[in-house]
PDB file of C-alpha atoms in Angstrom:
ATOM      1  CA  ASN E   1     -59.414 -11.541 111.564  1.00 67.00           C
ATOM      2  CA  ALA E   2     -57.886 -10.167 108.361  1.00 78.00           C
ATOM      3  CA  GLY E   3     -61.143  -9.204 106.582  1.00 95.00           C
ATOM      4  CA  VAL E   4     -60.318  -7.257 103.405  1.00 97.00           C
ATOM      5  CA  THR E   5     -56.628  -6.702 102.736  1.00 96.00           C
ATOM      6  CA  GLN E   6     -55.512  -4.075 100.259  1.00 97.00           C
ATOM      7  CA  THR E   7     -51.965  -3.458  99.089  1.00 96.00           C
ATOM      8  CA  PRO E   8     -50.116  -1.196  98.721  1.00 97.00           C
ATOM      9  CA  LYS E   9     -51.254   1.573 101.070  1.00 96.00           C
ATOM     10  CA  PHE E  10     -49.432   4.268  99.127  1.00 97.00           C
ATOM     11  CA  GLN E  11     -48.160   4.403  95.555  1.00 96.00           C
ATOM     12  CA  VAL E  12     -46.657   7.051  93.317  1.00 97.00           C
ATOM     13  CA  LEU E  13     -46.640   6.435  89.571  1.00 97.00           C
ATOM     14  CA  LYS E  14     -45.472   8.328  86.567  1.00 97.00           C
ATOM     15  CA  THR E  15     -47.873   8.964  83.714  1.00 97.00           C
ATOM     16  CA  GLY E  16     -48.019   5.931  81.462  1.00 97.00           C
ATOM     17  CA  GLN E  17     -46.837   3.405  84.026  1.00 97.00           C
ATOM     18  CA  SER E  18     -48.911   0.372  84.844  1.00 96.00           C
ATOM     19  CA  MET E  19     -49.618  -1.217  88.165  1.00 96.00           C
ATOM     20  CA  THR E  20     -51.966  -3.575  89.976  1.00 97.00           C
ATOM     21  CA  LEU E  21     -53.749  -2.840  93.218  1.00 98.00           C
ATOM     22  CA  GLN E  22     -54.230  -6.031  95.146  1.00 97.00           C
ATOM     23  CA  CYS E  23     -57.336  -6.953  97.135  1.00 97.00           C
ATOM     24  CA  ALA E  24     -57.994 -10.135  99.051  1.00 97.00           C
ATOM     25  CA  GLN E  25     -60.733 -11.166 101.439  1.00 97.00           C
ATOM     26  CA  ASP E  26     -60.921 -14.178 103.717  1.00 96.00           C
ATOM     27  CA  MET E  27     -64.645 -14.132 104.498  1.00 95.00           C
ATOM     28  CA  ASN E  28     -65.756 -16.206 101.487  1.00 94.00           C
ATOM     29  CA  HIS E  29     -67.781 -13.263 100.202  1.00 94.00           C
ATOM     30  CA  GLU E  30     -69.174 -13.630  96.712  1.00 93.00           C
ATOM     31  CA  TYR E  31     -69.413  -9.937  95.982  1.00 95.00           C
ATOM     32  CA  MET E  32     -66.326  -7.701  95.613  1.00 96.00           C
ATOM     33  CA  SER E  33     -65.958  -4.193  94.278  1.00 97.00           C
ATOM     34  CA  TRP E  34     -63.534  -1.344  93.687  1.00 98.00           C
ATOM     35  CA  TYR E  35     -64.249   2.299  94.407  1.00 98.00           C
ATOM     36  CA  ARG E  36     -62.338   5.498  93.996  1.00 98.00           C
ATOM     37  CA  GLN E  37     -62.815   8.411  96.372  1.00 97.00           C
ATOM     38  CA  ASP E  38     -62.233  11.965  95.248  1.00 94.00           C
ATOM     39  CA  PRO E  39     -62.970  15.129  97.256  1.00 84.00           C
ATOM     40  CA  GLY E  40     -66.567  16.242  96.833  1.00 82.00           C
ATOM     41  CA  MET E  41     -67.527  13.203  94.774  1.00 85.00           C
ATOM     42  CA  GLY E  42     -67.960  10.487  97.339  1.00 91.00           C
ATOM     43  CA  LEU E  43     -67.105   6.914  96.411  1.00 96.00           C
ATOM     44  CA  ARG E  44     -67.583   6.016  92.783  1.00 96.00           C
ATOM     45  CA  LEU E  45     -67.868   2.413  91.684  1.00 96.00           C
ATOM     46  CA  ILE E  46     -65.195   1.335  89.205  1.00 97.00           C
ATOM     47  CA  HIS E  47     -65.818  -2.395  88.719  1.00 97.00           C
ATOM     48  CA  TYR E  48     -67.547  -5.099  90.663  1.00 96.00           C
ATOM     49  CA  SER E  49     -67.839  -8.867  90.704  1.00 96.00           C
ATOM     50  CA  VAL E  50     -70.655 -11.112  91.906  1.00 93.00           C
ATOM     51  CA  GLY E  51     -68.518 -14.239  91.890  1.00 93.00           C
ATOM     52  CA  ALA E  52     -65.419 -15.909  90.499  1.00 93.00           C
ATOM     53  CA  GLY E  53     -65.255 -15.423  86.751  1.00 94.00           C
ATOM     54  CA  ILE E  54     -67.933 -12.715  86.712  1.00 95.00           C
ATOM     55  CA  THR E  55     -67.136  -8.998  86.536  1.00 96.00           C
ATOM     56  CA  ASP E  56     -69.044  -5.940  85.438  1.00 95.00           C
ATOM     57  CA  GLN E  57     -68.464  -2.241  84.961  1.00 95.00           C
ATOM     58  CA  GLY E  58     -69.463   0.339  87.512  1.00 94.00           C
ATOM     59  CA  GLU E  59     -69.836   4.092  87.160  1.00 94.00           C
ATOM     60  CA  VAL E  60     -66.264   4.985  86.166  1.00 96.00           C
ATOM     61  CA  PRO E  61     -64.627   1.924  84.536  1.00 97.00           C
ATOM     62  CA  ASN E  62     -62.469   3.604  81.898  1.00 96.00           C
ATOM     63  CA  GLY E  63     -58.743   3.119  82.372  1.00 96.00           C
ATOM     64  CA  TYR E  64     -59.150   0.160  84.725  1.00 97.00           C
ATOM     65  CA  ASN E  65     -59.270  -3.605  84.245  1.00 97.00           C
ATOM     66  CA  VAL E  66     -60.282  -6.320  86.675  1.00 97.00           C
ATOM     67  CA  SER E  67     -60.475 -10.084  86.797  1.00 96.00           C
ATOM     68  CA  ARG E  68     -61.802 -12.508  89.386  1.00 97.00           C
ATOM     69  CA  SER E  69     -60.170 -15.907  89.089  1.00 96.00           C
ATOM     70  CA  THR E  70     -60.819 -16.885  92.713  1.00 96.00           C
ATOM     71  CA  THR E  71     -63.398 -15.979  95.329  1.00 95.00           C
ATOM     72  CA  GLU E  72     -60.696 -14.433  97.505  1.00 97.00           C
ATOM     73  CA  ASP E  73     -58.888 -12.087  95.119  1.00 97.00           C
ATOM     74  CA  PHE E  74     -60.015  -9.141  93.023  1.00 98.00           C
ATOM     75  CA  PRO E  75     -57.060  -7.156  91.615  1.00 98.00           C
ATOM     76  CA  LEU E  76     -57.477  -3.781  89.919  1.00 98.00           C
ATOM     77  CA  ARG E  77     -55.127  -2.996  87.031  1.00 98.00           C
ATOM     78  CA  LEU E  78     -54.176   0.399  85.697  1.00 96.00           C
ATOM     79  CA  LEU E  79     -52.712  -0.243  82.260  1.00 91.00           C
ATOM     80  CA  SER E  80     -51.432   3.269  81.545  1.00 96.00           C
ATOM     81  CA  ALA E  81     -51.749   5.588  84.510  1.00 96.00           C
ATOM     82  CA  ALA E  82     -52.977   9.149  84.026  1.00 97.00           C
ATOM     83  CA  PRO E  83     -52.985  12.105  86.463  1.00 97.00           C
ATOM     84  CA  SER E  84     -56.806  11.897  86.496  1.00 96.00           C
ATOM     85  CA  GLN E  85     -56.439   8.546  88.252  1.00 97.00           C
ATOM     86  CA  THR E  86     -54.870  10.189  91.289  1.00 97.00           C
ATOM     87  CA  SER E  87     -57.281   9.175  94.031  1.00 97.00           C
ATOM     88  CA  VAL E  88     -57.864   6.994  97.057  1.00 97.00           C
ATOM     89  CA  TYR E  89     -58.961   3.498  96.075  1.00 98.00           C
ATOM     90  CA  PHE E  90     -61.057   1.211  98.237  1.00 98.00           C
ATOM     91  CA  CYS E  91     -61.740  -2.449  97.755  1.00 98.00           C
ATOM     92  CA  ALA E  92     -64.852  -3.876  99.395  1.00 97.00           C
ATOM     93  CA  SER E  93     -66.509  -7.237  99.810  1.00 96.00           C
ATOM     94  CA  GLN E  94     -70.027  -8.254 100.733  1.00 94.00           C
ATOM     95  CA  ALA E  95     -71.783 -11.461 101.581  1.00 91.00           C
ATOM     96  CA  ARG E  96     -74.741 -12.590  99.511  1.00 86.00           C
ATOM     97  CA  GLY E  97     -77.764 -11.310 101.355  1.00 79.00           C
ATOM     98  CA  THR E  98     -80.134  -8.429 100.916  1.00 70.00           C
ATOM     99  CA  ASN E  99     -79.098  -6.676 104.108  1.00 83.00           C
ATOM    100  CA  GLU E 100     -75.394  -7.416 104.054  1.00 88.00           C
ATOM    101  CA  LYS E 101     -73.065  -4.462 104.565  1.00 92.00           C
ATOM    102  CA  LEU E 102     -69.858  -3.768 102.678  1.00 95.00           C
ATOM    103  CA  PHE E 103     -66.545  -4.631 104.339  1.00 96.00           C
ATOM    104  CA  PHE E 104     -63.846  -2.226 103.210  1.00 97.00           C
ATOM    105  CA  GLY E 105     -60.119  -2.471 102.888  1.00 96.00           C
ATOM    106  CA  SER E 106     -57.970   0.272 104.385  1.00 95.00           C
ATOM    107  CA  GLY E 107     -57.531   2.053 101.068  1.00 96.00           C
ATOM    108  CA  THR E 108     -54.702   2.854  98.664  1.00 96.00           C
ATOM    109  CA  GLN E 109     -53.594   6.426  98.133  1.00 96.00           C
ATOM    110  CA  LEU E 110     -52.401   6.652  94.529  1.00 97.00           C
ATOM    111  CA  SER E 111     -50.648   9.648  93.017  1.00 97.00           C
ATOM    112  CA  VAL E 112     -49.937   9.815  89.295  1.00 97.00           C
ATOM    113  CA  LEU E 113     -47.409  12.470  88.333  1.00 96.00           C
TER     114      LEU E 113
ATOM    115  CA  ALA U   1     -80.333   4.756  86.283  1.00 80.00           C
ATOM    116  CA  GLN U   2     -79.668   4.619  89.971  1.00 88.00           C
ATOM    117  CA  LYS U   3     -78.627   7.762  91.753  1.00 93.00           C
ATOM    118  CA  ILE U   4     -77.926   8.895  95.298  1.00 96.00           C
ATOM    119  CA  THR U   5     -78.026  12.574  96.206  1.00 96.00           C
ATOM    120  CA  GLN U   6     -76.678  14.192  99.347  1.00 97.00           C
ATOM    121  CA  THR U   7     -77.250  17.924  99.121  1.00 96.00           C
ATOM    122  CA  GLN U   8     -75.464  19.024 102.283  1.00 96.00           C
ATOM    123  CA  PRO U   9     -71.706  19.262 101.733  1.00 94.00           C
ATOM    124  CA  GLY U  10     -71.182  20.345 105.341  1.00 95.00           C
ATOM    125  CA  MET U  11     -73.247  20.484 108.517  1.00 96.00           C
ATOM    126  CA  PHE U  12     -72.609  21.905 111.965  1.00 97.00           C
ATOM    127  CA  VAL U  13     -74.293  20.653 115.134  1.00 97.00           C
ATOM    128  CA  GLN U  14     -73.893  21.505 118.777  1.00 98.00           C
ATOM    129  CA  GLU U  15     -72.743  18.689 121.034  1.00 97.00           C
ATOM    130  CA  LYS U  16     -75.678  16.778 122.587  1.00 97.00           C
ATOM    131  CA  GLU U  17     -78.130  18.020 119.969  1.00 98.00           C
ATOM    132  CA  ALA U  18     -79.719  15.918 117.235  1.00 98.00           C
ATOM    133  CA  VAL U  19     -78.865  16.326 113.562  1.00 98.00           C
ATOM    134  CA  THR U  20     -80.424  15.069 110.323  1.00 98.00           C
ATOM    135  CA  LEU U  21     -78.339  14.272 107.281  1.00 98.00           C
ATOM    136  CA  ASP U  22     -80.321  14.218 104.059  1.00 98.00           C
ATOM    137  CA  CYS U  23     -80.263  11.533 101.404  1.00 98.00           C
ATOM    138  CA  THR U  24     -82.500  11.062  98.395  1.00 98.00           C
ATOM    139  CA  TYR U  25     -82.269   8.239  95.919  1.00 97.00           C
ATOM    140  CA  ASP U  26     -83.605   7.215  92.561  1.00 96.00           C
ATOM    141  CA  THR U  27     -84.152   3.705  91.309  1.00 93.00           C
ATOM    142  CA  SER U  28     -86.711   1.791  89.291  1.00 91.00           C
ATOM    143  CA  ASP U  29     -85.902  -1.443  91.101  1.00 90.00           C
ATOM    144  CA  PRO U  30     -88.560  -2.342  93.709  1.00 91.00           C
ATOM    145  CA  SER U  31     -85.995  -4.274  95.756  1.00 91.00           C
ATOM    146  CA  TYR U  32     -83.071  -2.313  97.136  1.00 93.00           C
ATOM    147  CA  GLY U  33     -81.185  -1.608 100.318  1.00 94.00           C
ATOM    148  CA  LEU U  34     -80.117   1.703 101.797  1.00 96.00           C
ATOM    149  CA  PHE U  35     -77.041   2.107 103.957  1.00 97.00           C
ATOM    150  CA  TRP U  36     -75.218   4.814 105.843  1.00 98.00           C
ATOM    151  CA  TYR U  37     -71.471   4.722 106.411  1.00 98.00           C
ATOM    152  CA  LYS U  38     -69.225   6.956 108.499  1.00 98.00           C
ATOM    153  CA  GLN U  39     -65.704   7.891 107.495  1.00 97.00           C
ATOM    154  CA  PRO U  40     -63.655   9.541 110.257  1.00 97.00           C
ATOM    155  CA  SER U  41     -60.453  11.409 109.503  1.00 94.00           C
ATOM    156  CA  SER U  42     -58.562   8.123 109.788  1.00 94.00           C
ATOM    157  CA  GLY U  43     -60.123   7.114 106.478  1.00 93.00           C
ATOM    158  CA  GLU U  44     -61.765   3.829 107.443  1.00 94.00           C
ATOM    159  CA  MET U  45     -65.340   3.162 106.402  1.00 96.00           C
ATOM    160  CA  ILE U  46     -67.697   2.261 109.234  1.00 96.00           C
ATOM    161  CA  PHE U  47     -71.158   0.787 108.658  1.00 96.00           C
ATOM    162  CA  LEU U  48     -73.873   2.561 110.651  1.00 98.00           C
ATOM    163  CA  ILE U  49     -77.338   1.440 109.632  1.00 97.00           C
ATOM    164  CA  TYR U  50     -79.367  -0.429 107.002  1.00 97.00           C
ATOM    165  CA  GLN U  51     -82.912  -0.095 105.661  1.00 97.00           C
ATOM    166  CA  GLY U  52     -84.505  -2.510 103.228  1.00 95.00           C
ATOM    167  CA  SER U  53     -86.996  -1.285 100.638  1.00 94.00           C
ATOM    168  CA  TYR U  54     -89.695  -3.602 101.992  1.00 94.00           C
ATOM    169  CA  ASP U  55     -89.088  -2.804 105.649  1.00 93.00           C
ATOM    170  CA  GLN U  56     -92.186  -1.297 107.209  1.00 92.00           C
ATOM    171  CA  GLN U  57     -90.456   0.306 110.149  1.00 95.00           C
ATOM    172  CA  ASN U  58     -87.609   2.780 110.235  1.00 96.00           C
ATOM    173  CA  ALA U  59     -84.278   1.239 111.173  1.00 97.00           C
ATOM    174  CA  THR U  60     -82.577   2.191 114.427  1.00 97.00           C
ATOM    175  CA  GLU U  61     -79.098   1.386 115.754  1.00 96.00           C
ATOM    176  CA  GLY U  62     -78.318   3.020 119.065  1.00 97.00           C
ATOM    177  CA  ARG U  63     -78.103   6.789 118.506  1.00 98.00           C
ATOM    178  CA  TYR U  64     -78.647   6.355 114.764  1.00 98.00           C
ATOM    179  CA  SER U  65     -82.032   6.129 113.102  1.00 98.00           C
ATOM    180  CA  LEU U  66     -83.021   6.178 109.492  1.00 98.00           C
ATOM    181  CA  ASN U  67     -86.041   8.233 108.487  1.00 97.00           C
ATOM    182  CA  PHE U  68     -87.259   6.204 105.506  1.00 97.00           C
ATOM    183  CA  GLN U  69     -89.908   7.855 103.329  1.00 97.00           C
ATOM    184  CA  LYS U  70     -90.352   5.503 100.415  1.00 95.00           C
ATOM    185  CA  ALA U  71     -92.812   7.593  98.428  1.00 95.00           C
ATOM    186  CA  ARG U  72     -90.464  10.561  98.586  1.00 96.00           C
ATOM    187  CA  LYS U  73     -87.433   8.338  97.966  1.00 96.00           C
ATOM    188  CA  SER U  74     -85.605   9.724 100.942  1.00 97.00           C
ATOM    189  CA  ALA U  75     -83.513   7.977 103.587  1.00 98.00           C
ATOM    190  CA  ASN U  76     -82.308  10.593 106.030  1.00 98.00           C
ATOM    191  CA  LEU U  77     -79.942   9.702 108.857  1.00 98.00           C
ATOM    192  CA  VAL U  78     -80.771  11.084 112.271  1.00 98.00           C
ATOM    193  CA  ILE U  79     -78.043  11.186 114.899  1.00 98.00           C
ATOM    194  CA  SER U  80     -79.343  11.883 118.375  1.00 96.00           C
ATOM    195  CA  ALA U  81     -77.292  13.401 121.200  1.00 96.00           C
ATOM    196  CA  SER U  82     -74.316  14.267 119.005  1.00 97.00           C
ATOM    197  CA  GLN U  83     -70.849  13.624 120.370  1.00 97.00           C
ATOM    198  CA  LEU U  84     -67.521  15.136 119.389  1.00 97.00           C
ATOM    199  CA  GLY U  85     -66.535  11.752 117.971  1.00 97.00           C
ATOM    200  CA  ASP U  86     -69.388  12.001 115.472  1.00 98.00           C
ATOM    201  CA  SER U  87     -67.385  14.581 113.491  1.00 98.00           C
ATOM    202  CA  ALA U  88     -66.736  12.766 110.217  1.00 97.00           C
ATOM    203  CA  MET U  89     -67.861  12.290 106.635  1.00 97.00           C
ATOM    204  CA  TYR U  90     -71.167  10.463 106.245  1.00 98.00           C
ATOM    205  CA  PHE U  91     -72.129   8.598 103.098  1.00 98.00           C
ATOM    206  CA  CYS U  92     -75.505   7.352 102.016  1.00 98.00           C
ATOM    207  CA  ALA U  93     -75.433   4.288  99.762  1.00 97.00           C
ATOM    208  CA  MET U  94     -77.895   2.168  97.827  1.00 96.00           C
ATOM    209  CA  ARG U  95     -77.544  -1.455  96.776  1.00 93.00           C
ATOM    210  CA  ASP U  96     -79.631  -2.905  93.982  1.00 86.00           C
ATOM    211  CA  ARG U  97     -80.847  -6.484  93.686  1.00 81.00           C
ATOM    212  CA  GLY U  98     -77.685  -7.336  91.793  1.00 77.00           C
ATOM    213  CA  PHE U  99     -75.558  -6.283  94.780  1.00 81.00           C
ATOM    214  CA  LYS U 100     -74.120  -3.254  93.028  1.00 89.00           C
ATOM    215  CA  THR U 101     -73.755  -0.474  95.608  1.00 93.00           C
ATOM    216  CA  ILE U 102     -73.424   3.197  94.746  1.00 95.00           C
ATOM    217  CA  PHE U 103     -72.701   6.122  97.070  1.00 96.00           C
ATOM    218  CA  GLY U 104     -73.663   9.739  97.425  1.00 96.00           C
ATOM    219  CA  ALA U 105     -71.123  12.563  97.529  1.00 95.00           C
ATOM    220  CA  GLY U 106     -71.181  12.637 101.318  1.00 96.00           C
ATOM    221  CA  THR U 107     -71.839  15.161 104.080  1.00 97.00           C
ATOM    222  CA  ARG U 108     -69.107  16.370 106.394  1.00 97.00           C
ATOM    223  CA  LEU U 109     -70.453  16.762 109.921  1.00 98.00           C
ATOM    224  CA  PHE U 110     -68.794  19.046 112.424  1.00 98.00           C
ATOM    225  CA  VAL U 111     -69.790  18.683 116.071  1.00 98.00           C
ATOM    226  CA  LYS U 112     -69.128  21.788 118.174  1.00 97.00           C
ATOM    227  CA  ALA U 113     -68.327  21.612 121.881  1.00 95.00           C
TER     228      ALA U 113
END
C-alpha cells in the first residue's frame, strides 16, 4: 500500500547547489505532477507528465527540470538552487479518468540558504 | 488561461453549524473537473469531493456537498454540522481535459467549540 513515495522529507541546500527530489508511485498511474506550496499561494503546478516520455510545463516551471523515463518515477531536479525555491514540494499521481482524484506524496520541505 | 480563485483566506465557524467555502474558476474548456481537498496541520492532502462539468446534480459526500453553479463558474464547498476536526486548510482545484490540475490559494477554516 505504498501509493506515492517522495524522498527526502526534509532537505537543506546552499544557494547554487543541485539536487533531485524523488517521486515514485506503484499504482500504474499515467499522470504525475509536481507542486510547490507556499503560504498564501496554495499549490502551484511546476511540471506534469501524462505518460512515460511526455512532460510539460505547469505554472511555475523556471529553475526546475523533470523527466519521465518510466511510468513509476517522476524526479524533480533543481539545477542551481535559489532561496526563492524554499518551499514544500508535493508529488502527485492520478489515474486516467475524468473523475480521478490526485494521490499525493507526503511532501518535501526544502530550505535553500 | 485557467484560474481558480478562493477569496476567503480564513473562516470561522461554530461547532455543529454549516459553513460555505467559496471557489470560482475560469476556463474555456467545456470539459473539466472540480475537486476539493483538505489539508490538516499534519500536511497531508485529503480528497473530499468531485464535480464534473457535465454533471447535472450537485455532488455530495457525507457532510460535504458541492454547490455547483456552472453559469456563474462557482463551485462552493458546503460542510454541514462542522466538527473540531474540520479545522484545516481547504483547497479548490480544477482539472482540464489534459489532466492538468491547478489549485486555488486555499481557505483556512477554524472550528470553534
